[in-house]
PDB file of C-alpha atoms in Angstrom:
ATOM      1  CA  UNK S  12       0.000   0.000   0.000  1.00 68.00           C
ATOM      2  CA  UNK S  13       3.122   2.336   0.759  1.00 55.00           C
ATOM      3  CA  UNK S  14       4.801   1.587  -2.665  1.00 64.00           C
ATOM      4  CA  UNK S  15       0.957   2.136  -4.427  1.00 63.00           C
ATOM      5  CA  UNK S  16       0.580   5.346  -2.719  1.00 54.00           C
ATOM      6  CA  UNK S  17       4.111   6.414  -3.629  1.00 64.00           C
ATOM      7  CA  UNK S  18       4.295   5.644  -7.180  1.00 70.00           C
ATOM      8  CA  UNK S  19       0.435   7.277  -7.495  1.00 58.00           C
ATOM      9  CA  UNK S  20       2.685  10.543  -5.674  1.00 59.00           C
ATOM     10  CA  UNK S  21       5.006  10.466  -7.719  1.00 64.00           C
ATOM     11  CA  UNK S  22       2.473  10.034 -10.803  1.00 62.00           C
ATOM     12  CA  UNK S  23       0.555  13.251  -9.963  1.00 73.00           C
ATOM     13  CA  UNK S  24       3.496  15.634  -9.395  1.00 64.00           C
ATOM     14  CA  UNK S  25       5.024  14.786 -12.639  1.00 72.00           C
ATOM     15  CA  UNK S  26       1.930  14.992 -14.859  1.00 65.00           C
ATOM     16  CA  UNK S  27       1.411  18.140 -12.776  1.00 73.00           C
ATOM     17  CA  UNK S  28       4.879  19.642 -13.996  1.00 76.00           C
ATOM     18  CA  UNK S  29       3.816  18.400 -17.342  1.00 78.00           C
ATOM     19  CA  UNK S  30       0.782  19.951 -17.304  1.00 72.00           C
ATOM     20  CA  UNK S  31       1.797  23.783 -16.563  1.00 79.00           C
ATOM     21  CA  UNK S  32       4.385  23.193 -19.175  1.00 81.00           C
ATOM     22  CA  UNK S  33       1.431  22.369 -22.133  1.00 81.00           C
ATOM     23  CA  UNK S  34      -1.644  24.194 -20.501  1.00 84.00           C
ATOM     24  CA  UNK S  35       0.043  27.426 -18.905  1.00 86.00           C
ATOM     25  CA  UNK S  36      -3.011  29.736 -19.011  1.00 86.00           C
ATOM     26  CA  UNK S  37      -3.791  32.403 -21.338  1.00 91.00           C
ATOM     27  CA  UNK S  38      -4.123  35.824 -20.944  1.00 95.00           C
ATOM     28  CA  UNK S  39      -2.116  36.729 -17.800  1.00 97.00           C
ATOM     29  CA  UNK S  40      -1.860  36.059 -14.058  1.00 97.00           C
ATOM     30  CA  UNK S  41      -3.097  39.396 -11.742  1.00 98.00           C
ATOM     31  CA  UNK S  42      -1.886  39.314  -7.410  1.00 97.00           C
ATOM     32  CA  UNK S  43      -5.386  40.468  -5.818  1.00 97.00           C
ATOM     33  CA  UNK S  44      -3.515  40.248  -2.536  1.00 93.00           C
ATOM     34  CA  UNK S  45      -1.087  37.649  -1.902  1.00 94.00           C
ATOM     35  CA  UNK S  46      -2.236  34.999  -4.577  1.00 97.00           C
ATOM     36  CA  UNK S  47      -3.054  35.179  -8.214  1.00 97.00           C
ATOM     37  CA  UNK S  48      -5.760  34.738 -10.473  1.00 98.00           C
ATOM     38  CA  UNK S  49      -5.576  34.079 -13.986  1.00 98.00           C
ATOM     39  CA  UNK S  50      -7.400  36.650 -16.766  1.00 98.00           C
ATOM     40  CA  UNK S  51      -8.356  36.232 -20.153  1.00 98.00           C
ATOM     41  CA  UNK S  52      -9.322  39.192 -21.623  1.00 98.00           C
ATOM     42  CA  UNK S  53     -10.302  39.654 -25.973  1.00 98.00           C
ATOM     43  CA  UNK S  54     -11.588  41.875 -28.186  1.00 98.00           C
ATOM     44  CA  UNK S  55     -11.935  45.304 -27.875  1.00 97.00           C
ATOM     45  CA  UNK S  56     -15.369  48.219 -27.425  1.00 95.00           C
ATOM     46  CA  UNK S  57     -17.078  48.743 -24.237  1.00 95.00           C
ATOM     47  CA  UNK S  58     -18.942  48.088 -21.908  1.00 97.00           C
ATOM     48  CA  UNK S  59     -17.085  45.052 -21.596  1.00 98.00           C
ATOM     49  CA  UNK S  60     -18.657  41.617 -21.094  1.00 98.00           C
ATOM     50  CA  UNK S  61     -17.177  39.824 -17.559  1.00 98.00           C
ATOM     51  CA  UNK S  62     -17.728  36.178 -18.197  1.00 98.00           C
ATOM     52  CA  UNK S  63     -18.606  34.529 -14.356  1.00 98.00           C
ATOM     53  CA  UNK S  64     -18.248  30.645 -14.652  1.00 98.00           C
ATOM     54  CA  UNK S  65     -20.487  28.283 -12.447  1.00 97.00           C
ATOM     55  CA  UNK S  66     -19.526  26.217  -9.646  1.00 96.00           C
ATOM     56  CA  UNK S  67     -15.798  24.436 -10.173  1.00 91.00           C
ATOM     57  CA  UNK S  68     -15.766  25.461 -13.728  1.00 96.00           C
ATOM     58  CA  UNK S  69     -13.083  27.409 -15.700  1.00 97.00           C
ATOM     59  CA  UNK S  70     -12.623  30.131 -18.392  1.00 98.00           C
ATOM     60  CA  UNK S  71     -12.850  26.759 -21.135  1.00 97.00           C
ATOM     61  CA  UNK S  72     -16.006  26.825 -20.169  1.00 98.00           C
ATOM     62  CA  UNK S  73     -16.456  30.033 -22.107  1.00 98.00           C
ATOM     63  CA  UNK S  74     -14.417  28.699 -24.691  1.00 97.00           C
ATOM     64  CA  UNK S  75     -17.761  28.417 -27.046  1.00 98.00           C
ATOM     65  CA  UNK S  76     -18.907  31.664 -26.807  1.00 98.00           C
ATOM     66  CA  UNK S  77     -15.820  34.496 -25.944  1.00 98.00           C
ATOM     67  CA  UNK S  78     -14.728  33.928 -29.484  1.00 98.00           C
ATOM     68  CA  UNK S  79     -18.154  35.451 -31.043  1.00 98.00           C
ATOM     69  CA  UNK S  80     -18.725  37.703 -28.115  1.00 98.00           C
ATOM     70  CA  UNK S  81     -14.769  39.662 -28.486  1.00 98.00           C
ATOM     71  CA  UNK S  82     -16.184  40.251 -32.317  1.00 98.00           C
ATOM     72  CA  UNK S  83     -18.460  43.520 -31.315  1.00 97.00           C
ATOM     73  CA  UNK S  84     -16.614  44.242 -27.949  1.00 97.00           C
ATOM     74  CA  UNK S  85     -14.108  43.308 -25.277  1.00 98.00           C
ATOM     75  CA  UNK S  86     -14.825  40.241 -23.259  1.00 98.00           C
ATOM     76  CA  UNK S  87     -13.212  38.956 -20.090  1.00 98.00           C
ATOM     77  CA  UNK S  88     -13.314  35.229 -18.436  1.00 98.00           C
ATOM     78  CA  UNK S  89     -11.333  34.555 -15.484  1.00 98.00           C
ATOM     79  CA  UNK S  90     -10.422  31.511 -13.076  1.00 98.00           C
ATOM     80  CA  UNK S  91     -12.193  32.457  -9.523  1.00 98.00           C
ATOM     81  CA  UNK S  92      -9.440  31.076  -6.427  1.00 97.00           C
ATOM     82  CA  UNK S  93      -8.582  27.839  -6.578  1.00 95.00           C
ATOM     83  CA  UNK S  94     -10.049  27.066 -10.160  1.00 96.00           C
ATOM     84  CA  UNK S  95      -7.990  26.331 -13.786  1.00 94.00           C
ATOM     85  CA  UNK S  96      -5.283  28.602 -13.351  1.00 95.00           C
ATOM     86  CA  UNK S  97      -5.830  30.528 -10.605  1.00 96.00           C
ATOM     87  CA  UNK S  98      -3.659  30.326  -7.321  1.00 95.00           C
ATOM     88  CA  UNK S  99      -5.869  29.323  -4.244  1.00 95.00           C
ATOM     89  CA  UNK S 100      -7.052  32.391  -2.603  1.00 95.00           C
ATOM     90  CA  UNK S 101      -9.019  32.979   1.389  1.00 93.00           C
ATOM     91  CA  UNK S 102     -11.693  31.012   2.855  1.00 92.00           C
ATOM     92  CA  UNK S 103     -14.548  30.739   3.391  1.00 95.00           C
ATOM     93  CA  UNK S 104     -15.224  30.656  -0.228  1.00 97.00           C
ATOM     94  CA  UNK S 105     -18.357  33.058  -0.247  1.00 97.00           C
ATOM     95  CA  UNK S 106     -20.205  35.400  -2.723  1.00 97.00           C
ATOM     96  CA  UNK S 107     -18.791  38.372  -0.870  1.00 97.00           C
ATOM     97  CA  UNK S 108     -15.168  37.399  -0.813  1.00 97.00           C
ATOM     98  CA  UNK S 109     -15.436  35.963  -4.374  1.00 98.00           C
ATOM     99  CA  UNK S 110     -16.943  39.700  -5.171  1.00 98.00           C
ATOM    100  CA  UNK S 111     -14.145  41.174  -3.618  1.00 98.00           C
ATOM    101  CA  UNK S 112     -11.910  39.708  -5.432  1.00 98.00           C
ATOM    102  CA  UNK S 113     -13.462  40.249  -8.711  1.00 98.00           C
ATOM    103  CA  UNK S 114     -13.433  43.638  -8.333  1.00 98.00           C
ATOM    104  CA  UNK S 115      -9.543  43.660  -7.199  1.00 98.00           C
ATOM    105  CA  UNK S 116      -9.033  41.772  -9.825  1.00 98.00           C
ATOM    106  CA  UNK S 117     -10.321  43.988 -12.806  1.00 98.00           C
ATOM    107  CA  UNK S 118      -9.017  47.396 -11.001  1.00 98.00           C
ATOM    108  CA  UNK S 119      -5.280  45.761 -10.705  1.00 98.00           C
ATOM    109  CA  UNK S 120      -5.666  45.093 -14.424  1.00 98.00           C
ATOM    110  CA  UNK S 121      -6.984  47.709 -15.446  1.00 97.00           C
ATOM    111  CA  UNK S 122     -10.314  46.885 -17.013  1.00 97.00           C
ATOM    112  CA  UNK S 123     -12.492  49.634 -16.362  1.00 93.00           C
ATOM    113  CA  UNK S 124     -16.228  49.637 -16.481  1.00 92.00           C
ATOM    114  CA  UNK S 125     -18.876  50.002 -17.790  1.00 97.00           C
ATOM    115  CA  UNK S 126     -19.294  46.141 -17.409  1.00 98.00           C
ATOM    116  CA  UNK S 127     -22.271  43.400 -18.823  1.00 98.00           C
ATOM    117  CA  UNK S 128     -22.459  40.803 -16.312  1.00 98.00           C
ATOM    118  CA  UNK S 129     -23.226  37.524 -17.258  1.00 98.00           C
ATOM    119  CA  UNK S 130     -22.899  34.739 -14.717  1.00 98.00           C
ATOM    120  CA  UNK S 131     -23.715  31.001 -15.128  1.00 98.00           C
ATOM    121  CA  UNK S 132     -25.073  28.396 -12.667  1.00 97.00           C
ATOM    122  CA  UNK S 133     -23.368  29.509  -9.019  1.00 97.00           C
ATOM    123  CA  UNK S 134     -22.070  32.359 -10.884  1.00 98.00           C
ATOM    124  CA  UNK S 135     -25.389  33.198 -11.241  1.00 97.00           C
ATOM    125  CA  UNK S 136     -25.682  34.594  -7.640  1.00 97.00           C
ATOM    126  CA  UNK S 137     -22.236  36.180  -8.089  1.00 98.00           C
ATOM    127  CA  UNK S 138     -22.787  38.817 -10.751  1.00 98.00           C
ATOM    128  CA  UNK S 139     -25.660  39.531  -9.301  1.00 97.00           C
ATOM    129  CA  UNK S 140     -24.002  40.435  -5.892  1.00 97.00           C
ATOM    130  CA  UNK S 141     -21.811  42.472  -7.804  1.00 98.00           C
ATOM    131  CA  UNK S 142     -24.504  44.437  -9.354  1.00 97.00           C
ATOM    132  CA  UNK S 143     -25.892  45.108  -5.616  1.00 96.00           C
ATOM    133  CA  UNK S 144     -22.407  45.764  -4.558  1.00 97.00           C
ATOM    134  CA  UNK S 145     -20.925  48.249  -7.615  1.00 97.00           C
ATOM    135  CA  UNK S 146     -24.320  49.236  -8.911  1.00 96.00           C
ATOM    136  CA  UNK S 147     -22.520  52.400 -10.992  1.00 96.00           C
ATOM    137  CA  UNK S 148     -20.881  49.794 -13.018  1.00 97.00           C
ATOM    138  CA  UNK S 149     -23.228  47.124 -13.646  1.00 97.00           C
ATOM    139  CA  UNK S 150     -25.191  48.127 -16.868  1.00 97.00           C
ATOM    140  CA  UNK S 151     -26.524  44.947 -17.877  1.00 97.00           C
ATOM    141  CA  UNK S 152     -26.597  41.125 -17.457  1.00 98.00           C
ATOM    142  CA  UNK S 153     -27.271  37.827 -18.745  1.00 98.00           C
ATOM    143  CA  UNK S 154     -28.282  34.648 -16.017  1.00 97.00           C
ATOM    144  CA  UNK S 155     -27.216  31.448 -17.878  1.00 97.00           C
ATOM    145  CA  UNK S 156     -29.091  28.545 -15.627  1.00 96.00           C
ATOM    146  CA  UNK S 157     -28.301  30.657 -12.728  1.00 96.00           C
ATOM    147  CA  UNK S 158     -28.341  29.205  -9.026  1.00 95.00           C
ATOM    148  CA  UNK S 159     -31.503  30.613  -7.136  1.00 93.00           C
ATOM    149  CA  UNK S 160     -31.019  31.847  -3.449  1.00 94.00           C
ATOM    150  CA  UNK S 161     -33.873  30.249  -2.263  1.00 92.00           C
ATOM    151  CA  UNK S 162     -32.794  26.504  -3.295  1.00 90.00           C
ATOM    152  CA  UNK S 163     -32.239  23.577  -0.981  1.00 91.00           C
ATOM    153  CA  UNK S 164     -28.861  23.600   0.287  1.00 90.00           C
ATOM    154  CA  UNK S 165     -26.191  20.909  -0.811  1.00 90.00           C
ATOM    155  CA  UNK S 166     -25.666  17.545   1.140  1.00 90.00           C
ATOM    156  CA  UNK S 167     -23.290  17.904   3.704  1.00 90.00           C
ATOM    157  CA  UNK S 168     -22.365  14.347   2.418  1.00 92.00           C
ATOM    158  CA  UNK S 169     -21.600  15.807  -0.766  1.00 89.00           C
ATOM    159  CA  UNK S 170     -19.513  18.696   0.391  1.00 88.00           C
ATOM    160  CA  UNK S 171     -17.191  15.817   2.455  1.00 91.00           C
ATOM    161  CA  UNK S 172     -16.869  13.358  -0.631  1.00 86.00           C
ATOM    162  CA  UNK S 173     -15.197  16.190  -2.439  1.00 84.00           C
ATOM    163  CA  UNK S 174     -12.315  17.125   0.653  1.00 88.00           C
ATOM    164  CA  UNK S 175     -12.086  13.451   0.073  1.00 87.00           C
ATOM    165  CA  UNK S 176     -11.506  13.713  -3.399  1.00 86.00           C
ATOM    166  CA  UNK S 177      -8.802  16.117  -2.810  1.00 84.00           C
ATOM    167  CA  UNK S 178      -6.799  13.841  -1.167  1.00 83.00           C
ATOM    168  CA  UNK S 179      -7.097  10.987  -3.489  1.00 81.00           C
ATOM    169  CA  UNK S 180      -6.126  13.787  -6.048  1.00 81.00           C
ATOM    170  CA  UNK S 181      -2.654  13.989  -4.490  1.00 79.00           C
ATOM    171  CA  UNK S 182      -2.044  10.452  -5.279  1.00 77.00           C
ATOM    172  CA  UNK S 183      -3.010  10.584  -9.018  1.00 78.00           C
ATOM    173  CA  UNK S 184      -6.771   8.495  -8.781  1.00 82.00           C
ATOM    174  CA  UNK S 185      -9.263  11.301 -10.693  1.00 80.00           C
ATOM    175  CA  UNK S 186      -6.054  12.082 -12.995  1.00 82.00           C
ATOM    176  CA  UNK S 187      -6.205   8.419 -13.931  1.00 80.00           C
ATOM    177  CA  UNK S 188      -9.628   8.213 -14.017  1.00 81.00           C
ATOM    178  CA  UNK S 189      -9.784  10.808 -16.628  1.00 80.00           C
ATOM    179  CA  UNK S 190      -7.174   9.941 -18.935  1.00 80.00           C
ATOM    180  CA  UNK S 191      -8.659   6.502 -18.878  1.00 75.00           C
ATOM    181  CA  UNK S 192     -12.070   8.296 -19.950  1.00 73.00           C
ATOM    182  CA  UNK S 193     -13.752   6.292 -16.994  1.00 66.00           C
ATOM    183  CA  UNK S 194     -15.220   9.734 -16.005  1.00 66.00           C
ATOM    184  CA  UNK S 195     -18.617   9.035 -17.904  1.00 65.00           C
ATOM    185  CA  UNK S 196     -19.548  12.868 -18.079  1.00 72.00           C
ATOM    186  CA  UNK S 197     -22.020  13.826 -20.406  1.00 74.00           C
ATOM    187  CA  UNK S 198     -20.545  17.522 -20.073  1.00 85.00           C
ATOM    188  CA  UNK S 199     -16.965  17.154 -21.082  1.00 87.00           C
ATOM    189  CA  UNK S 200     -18.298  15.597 -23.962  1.00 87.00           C
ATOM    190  CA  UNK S 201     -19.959  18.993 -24.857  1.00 93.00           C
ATOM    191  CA  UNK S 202     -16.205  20.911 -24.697  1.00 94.00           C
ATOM    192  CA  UNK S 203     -14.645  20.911 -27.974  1.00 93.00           C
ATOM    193  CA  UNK S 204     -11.791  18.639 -28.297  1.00 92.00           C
ATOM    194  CA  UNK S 205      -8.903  21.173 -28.215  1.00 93.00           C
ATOM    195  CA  UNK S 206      -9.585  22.225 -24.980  1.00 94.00           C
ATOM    196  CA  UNK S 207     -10.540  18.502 -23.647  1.00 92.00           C
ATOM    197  CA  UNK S 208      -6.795  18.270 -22.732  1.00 92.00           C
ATOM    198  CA  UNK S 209      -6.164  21.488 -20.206  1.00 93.00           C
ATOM    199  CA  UNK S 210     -10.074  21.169 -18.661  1.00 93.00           C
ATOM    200  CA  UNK S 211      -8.743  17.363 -17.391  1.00 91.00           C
ATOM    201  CA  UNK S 212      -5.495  18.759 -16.955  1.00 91.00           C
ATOM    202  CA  UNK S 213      -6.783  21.319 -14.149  1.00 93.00           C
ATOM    203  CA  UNK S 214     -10.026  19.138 -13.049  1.00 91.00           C
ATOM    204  CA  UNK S 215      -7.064  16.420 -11.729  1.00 88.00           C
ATOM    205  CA  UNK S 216      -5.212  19.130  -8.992  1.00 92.00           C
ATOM    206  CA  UNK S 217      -6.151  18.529  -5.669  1.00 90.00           C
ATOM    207  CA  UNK S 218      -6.923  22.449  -5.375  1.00 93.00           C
ATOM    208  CA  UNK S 219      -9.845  21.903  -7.923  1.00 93.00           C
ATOM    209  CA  UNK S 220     -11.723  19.723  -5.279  1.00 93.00           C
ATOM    210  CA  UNK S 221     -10.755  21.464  -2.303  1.00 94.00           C
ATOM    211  CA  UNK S 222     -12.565  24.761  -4.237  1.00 95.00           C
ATOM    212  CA  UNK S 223     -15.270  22.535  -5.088  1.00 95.00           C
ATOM    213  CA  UNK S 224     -15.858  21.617  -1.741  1.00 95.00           C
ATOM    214  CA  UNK S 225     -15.266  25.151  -0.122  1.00 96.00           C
ATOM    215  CA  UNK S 226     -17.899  26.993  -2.567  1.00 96.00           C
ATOM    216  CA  UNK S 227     -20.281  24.301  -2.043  1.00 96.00           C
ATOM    217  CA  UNK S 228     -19.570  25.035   1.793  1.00 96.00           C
ATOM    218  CA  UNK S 229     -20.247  28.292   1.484  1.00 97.00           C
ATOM    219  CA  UNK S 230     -23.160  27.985  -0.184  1.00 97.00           C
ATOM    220  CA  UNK S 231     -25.596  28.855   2.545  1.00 97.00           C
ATOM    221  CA  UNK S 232     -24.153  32.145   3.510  1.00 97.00           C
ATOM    222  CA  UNK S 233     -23.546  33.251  -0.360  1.00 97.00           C
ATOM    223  CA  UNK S 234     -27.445  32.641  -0.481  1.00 96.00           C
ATOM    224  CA  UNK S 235     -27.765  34.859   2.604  1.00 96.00           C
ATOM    225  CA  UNK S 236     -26.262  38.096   0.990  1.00 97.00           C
ATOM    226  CA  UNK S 237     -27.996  37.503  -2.199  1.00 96.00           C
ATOM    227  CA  UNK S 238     -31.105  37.856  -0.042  1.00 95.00           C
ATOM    228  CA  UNK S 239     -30.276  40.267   1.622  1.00 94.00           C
ATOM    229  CA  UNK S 240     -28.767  42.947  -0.576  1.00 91.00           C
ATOM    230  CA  UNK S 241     -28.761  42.107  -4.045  1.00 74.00           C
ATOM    231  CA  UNK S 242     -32.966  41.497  -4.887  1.00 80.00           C
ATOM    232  CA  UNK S 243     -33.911  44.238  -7.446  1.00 89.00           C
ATOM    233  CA  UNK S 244     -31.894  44.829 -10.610  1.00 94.00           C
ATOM    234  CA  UNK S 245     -34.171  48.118 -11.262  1.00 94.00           C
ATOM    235  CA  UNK S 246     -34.711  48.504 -15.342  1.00 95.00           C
ATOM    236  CA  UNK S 247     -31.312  47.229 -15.789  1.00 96.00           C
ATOM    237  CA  UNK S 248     -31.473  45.253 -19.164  1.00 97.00           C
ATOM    238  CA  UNK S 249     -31.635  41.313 -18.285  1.00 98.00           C
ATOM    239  CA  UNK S 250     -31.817  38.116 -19.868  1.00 97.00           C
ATOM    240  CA  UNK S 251     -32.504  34.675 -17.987  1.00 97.00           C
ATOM    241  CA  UNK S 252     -31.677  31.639 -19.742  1.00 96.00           C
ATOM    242  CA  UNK S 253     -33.173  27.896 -18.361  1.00 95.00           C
ATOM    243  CA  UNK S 254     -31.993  24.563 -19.872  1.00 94.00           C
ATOM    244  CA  UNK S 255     -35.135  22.271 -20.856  1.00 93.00           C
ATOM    245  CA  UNK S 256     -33.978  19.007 -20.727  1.00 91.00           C
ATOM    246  CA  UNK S 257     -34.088  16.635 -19.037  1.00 86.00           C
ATOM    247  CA  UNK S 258     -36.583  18.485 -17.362  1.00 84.00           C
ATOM    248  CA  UNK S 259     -36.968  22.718 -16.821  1.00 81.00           C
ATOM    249  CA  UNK S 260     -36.710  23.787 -13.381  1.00 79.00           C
ATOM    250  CA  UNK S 261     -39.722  25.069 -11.263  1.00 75.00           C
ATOM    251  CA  UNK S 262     -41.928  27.643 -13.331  1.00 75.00           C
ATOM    252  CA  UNK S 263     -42.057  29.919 -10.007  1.00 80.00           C
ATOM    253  CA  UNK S 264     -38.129  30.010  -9.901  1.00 81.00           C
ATOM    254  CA  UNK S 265     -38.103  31.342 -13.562  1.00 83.00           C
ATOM    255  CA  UNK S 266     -40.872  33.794 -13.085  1.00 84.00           C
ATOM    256  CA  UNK S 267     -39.183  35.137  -9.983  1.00 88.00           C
ATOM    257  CA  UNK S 268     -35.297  35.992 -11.852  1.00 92.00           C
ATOM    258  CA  UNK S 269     -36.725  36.847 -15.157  1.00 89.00           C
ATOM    259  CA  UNK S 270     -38.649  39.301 -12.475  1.00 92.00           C
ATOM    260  CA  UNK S 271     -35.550  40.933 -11.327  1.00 95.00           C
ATOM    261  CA  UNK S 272     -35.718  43.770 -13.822  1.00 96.00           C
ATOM    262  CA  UNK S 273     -38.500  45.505 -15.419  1.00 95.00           C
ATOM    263  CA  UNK S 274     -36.331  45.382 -18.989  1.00 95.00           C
ATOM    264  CA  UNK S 275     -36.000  41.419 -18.620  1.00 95.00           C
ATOM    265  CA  UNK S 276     -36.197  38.839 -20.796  1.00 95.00           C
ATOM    266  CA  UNK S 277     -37.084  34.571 -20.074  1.00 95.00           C
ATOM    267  CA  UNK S 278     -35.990  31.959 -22.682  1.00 95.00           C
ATOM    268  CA  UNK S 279     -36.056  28.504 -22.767  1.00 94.00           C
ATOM    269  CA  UNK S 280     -33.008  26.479 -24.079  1.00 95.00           C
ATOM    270  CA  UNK S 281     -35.056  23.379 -25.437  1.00 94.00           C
ATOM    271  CA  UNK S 282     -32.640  21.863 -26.530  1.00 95.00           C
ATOM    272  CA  UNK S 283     -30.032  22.141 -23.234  1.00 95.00           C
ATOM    273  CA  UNK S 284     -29.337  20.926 -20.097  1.00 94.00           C
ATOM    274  CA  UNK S 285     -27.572  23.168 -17.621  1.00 94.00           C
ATOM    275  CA  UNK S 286     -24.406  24.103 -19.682  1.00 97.00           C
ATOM    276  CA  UNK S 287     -26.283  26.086 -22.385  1.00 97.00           C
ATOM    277  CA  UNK S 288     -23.036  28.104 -23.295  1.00 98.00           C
ATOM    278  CA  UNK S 289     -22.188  24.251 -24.266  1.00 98.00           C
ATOM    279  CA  UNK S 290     -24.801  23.315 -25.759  1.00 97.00           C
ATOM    280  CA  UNK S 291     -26.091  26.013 -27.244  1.00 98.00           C
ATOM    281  CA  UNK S 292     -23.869  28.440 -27.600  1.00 98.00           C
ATOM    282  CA  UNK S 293     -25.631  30.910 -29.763  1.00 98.00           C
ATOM    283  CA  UNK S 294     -28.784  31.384 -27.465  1.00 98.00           C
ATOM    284  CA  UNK S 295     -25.998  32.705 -25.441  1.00 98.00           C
ATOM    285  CA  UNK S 296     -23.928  34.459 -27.536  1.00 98.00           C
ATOM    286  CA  UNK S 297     -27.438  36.030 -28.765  1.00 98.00           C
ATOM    287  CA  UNK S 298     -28.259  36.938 -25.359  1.00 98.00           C
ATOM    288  CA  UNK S 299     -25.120  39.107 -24.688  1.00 98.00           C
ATOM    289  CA  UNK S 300     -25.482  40.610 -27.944  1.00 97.00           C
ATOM    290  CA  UNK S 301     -29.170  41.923 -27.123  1.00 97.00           C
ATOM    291  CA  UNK S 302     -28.082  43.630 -23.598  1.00 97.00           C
ATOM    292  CA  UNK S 303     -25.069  45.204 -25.795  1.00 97.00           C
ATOM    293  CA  UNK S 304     -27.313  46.724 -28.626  1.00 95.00           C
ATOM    294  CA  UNK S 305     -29.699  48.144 -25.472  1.00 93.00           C
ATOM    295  CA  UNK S 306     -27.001  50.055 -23.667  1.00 88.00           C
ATOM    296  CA  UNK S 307     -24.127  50.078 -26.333  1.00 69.00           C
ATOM    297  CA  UNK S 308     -22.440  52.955 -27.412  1.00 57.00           C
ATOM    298  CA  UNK S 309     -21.611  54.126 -23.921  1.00 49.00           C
TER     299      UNK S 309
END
């Protein structure tokens, strides 16, 4: 069991050195205060789009839809603490720390507002925090399948298995897993190929499970400040995305965010589940496009 465990060591923190050699991350790397988080930043116009990826996910995730979007202005994904390419940054991992950081993060780079928010999933609650938070520089946002404040919390169970999974991560098991393609994941199959390599690359650190599990932790509390300070987006230009398969979520949960402005907009990704920018990239892409044309030039 020793010499398992040490050769499955070993494994991991050579594929690791590997790994930053043939994935290091594009765009650049940006200290918000002791640790780093990496930026990816295209295009050019304003406002400029801030891409906020949902829970554990990375700027690939994006990797459908930045491409169109930096076309008709400049667009910026980045790695929250702890995620793709991003240094692990303070716990606990909740909306108003994650906020903070966002907003270090574009001032130390220099990416000025105005800004289009669009946030999927977790990052759904995010962006909208933000908007509460900054309101002078939020002028618009898109909700891809976004996370709901009032929704059960996760399983405590579930939030252990994943510190687990961090430390089988330092002895190589989910990298092997995923090079083997034993990982039967019916969303990496949406990623395009070319990026298929980096996204298993990252999703095999330990870090990746320990954020994971610390997000998923603070879940709960990120919920609280939602409720508590970021419920009315005003006449702030919106659109609210929901997948529709396998099956929509709760008709009262869509009424209530496509609610949060009076200049919102609902649709239905029918042919989705919850990674629309995935799956269907151009509802997306679309949906950006229409909050630009409403508030663009500015």
């Amino acid at each position: 069991m020793v010499s398992l465990a040490g050769t499955g060591a070993l494994y991991q923190a050579l594929a690791t050195i590997i790994d930053r050699q043939h994935f290091p991350p594009v765009g650049q790397m940006v200290n918000v205060g002791g640790y780093k988080l990496h930026l990816d930043c295209t295009g050019t116009g304003s406002p400029t789009v801030i891409l906020e990826a949902g829970l554990a996910d990375t700027t690939l995730v994006w990797s459908k839809v930045q491409p169109a979007v930096s076309t008709f202005t400049r667009v910026c994904s980045y790695d929250r603490a702890g995620d793709g390419g991003s240094e692990v940054g303070q716990t606990p991992r909740t909306g108003k720390q994650i906020v903070t950081e966002l907003h270090t993060l574009l001032a130390k780079a220099h990416i000025a507002g105005p800004y289009i928010l669009v946030g999927h999933s977790l990052g759904g609650l995010y962006v909208r925090l933000y908007a509460s938070t900054y309101p002078q520089q939020v002028v618009g946002m898109v909700l891809v399948d976004p996370s709901y404040e009032n929704q059960p919390l996760p399983a405590a169970q579930d939030i252990q298995d994943h510190y687990f999974d961090r430390w089988l991560a330092l002895f190589g098991i989910p990298r092997l897993v995923l090079q083997l393609n034993l990982e039967h994941s019916s969303t990496l199959n949406e990623y395009a190929p070319a990026v298929l390599p980096a996204l298993k690359a990252y999703q095999a650190q330990p870090q990746f499970f320990r954020t994971y599990a610390d997000e998923l932790a603070a879940f709960g509390e990120t919920a609280h400040e939602v409720r508590t300070s970021a419920q009315s987006l005003g006449s702030l230009p919106l659109v609210v995305l929901f997948h529709a398969l396998p099956t929509p979520p709760g008709v009262s949960w869509q009424a209530a965010l496509a609610q949060l402005s009076s200049r919102s907009k609902l649709v239905i990704a029918s042919q989705s589940g919850h990674y629309i920018q995935l799956e269907q990239p151009n509802l997306v892409i679309a949906a950006i496009q229409q909050v630009f044309r409403e508030i663009a030039p500015v």
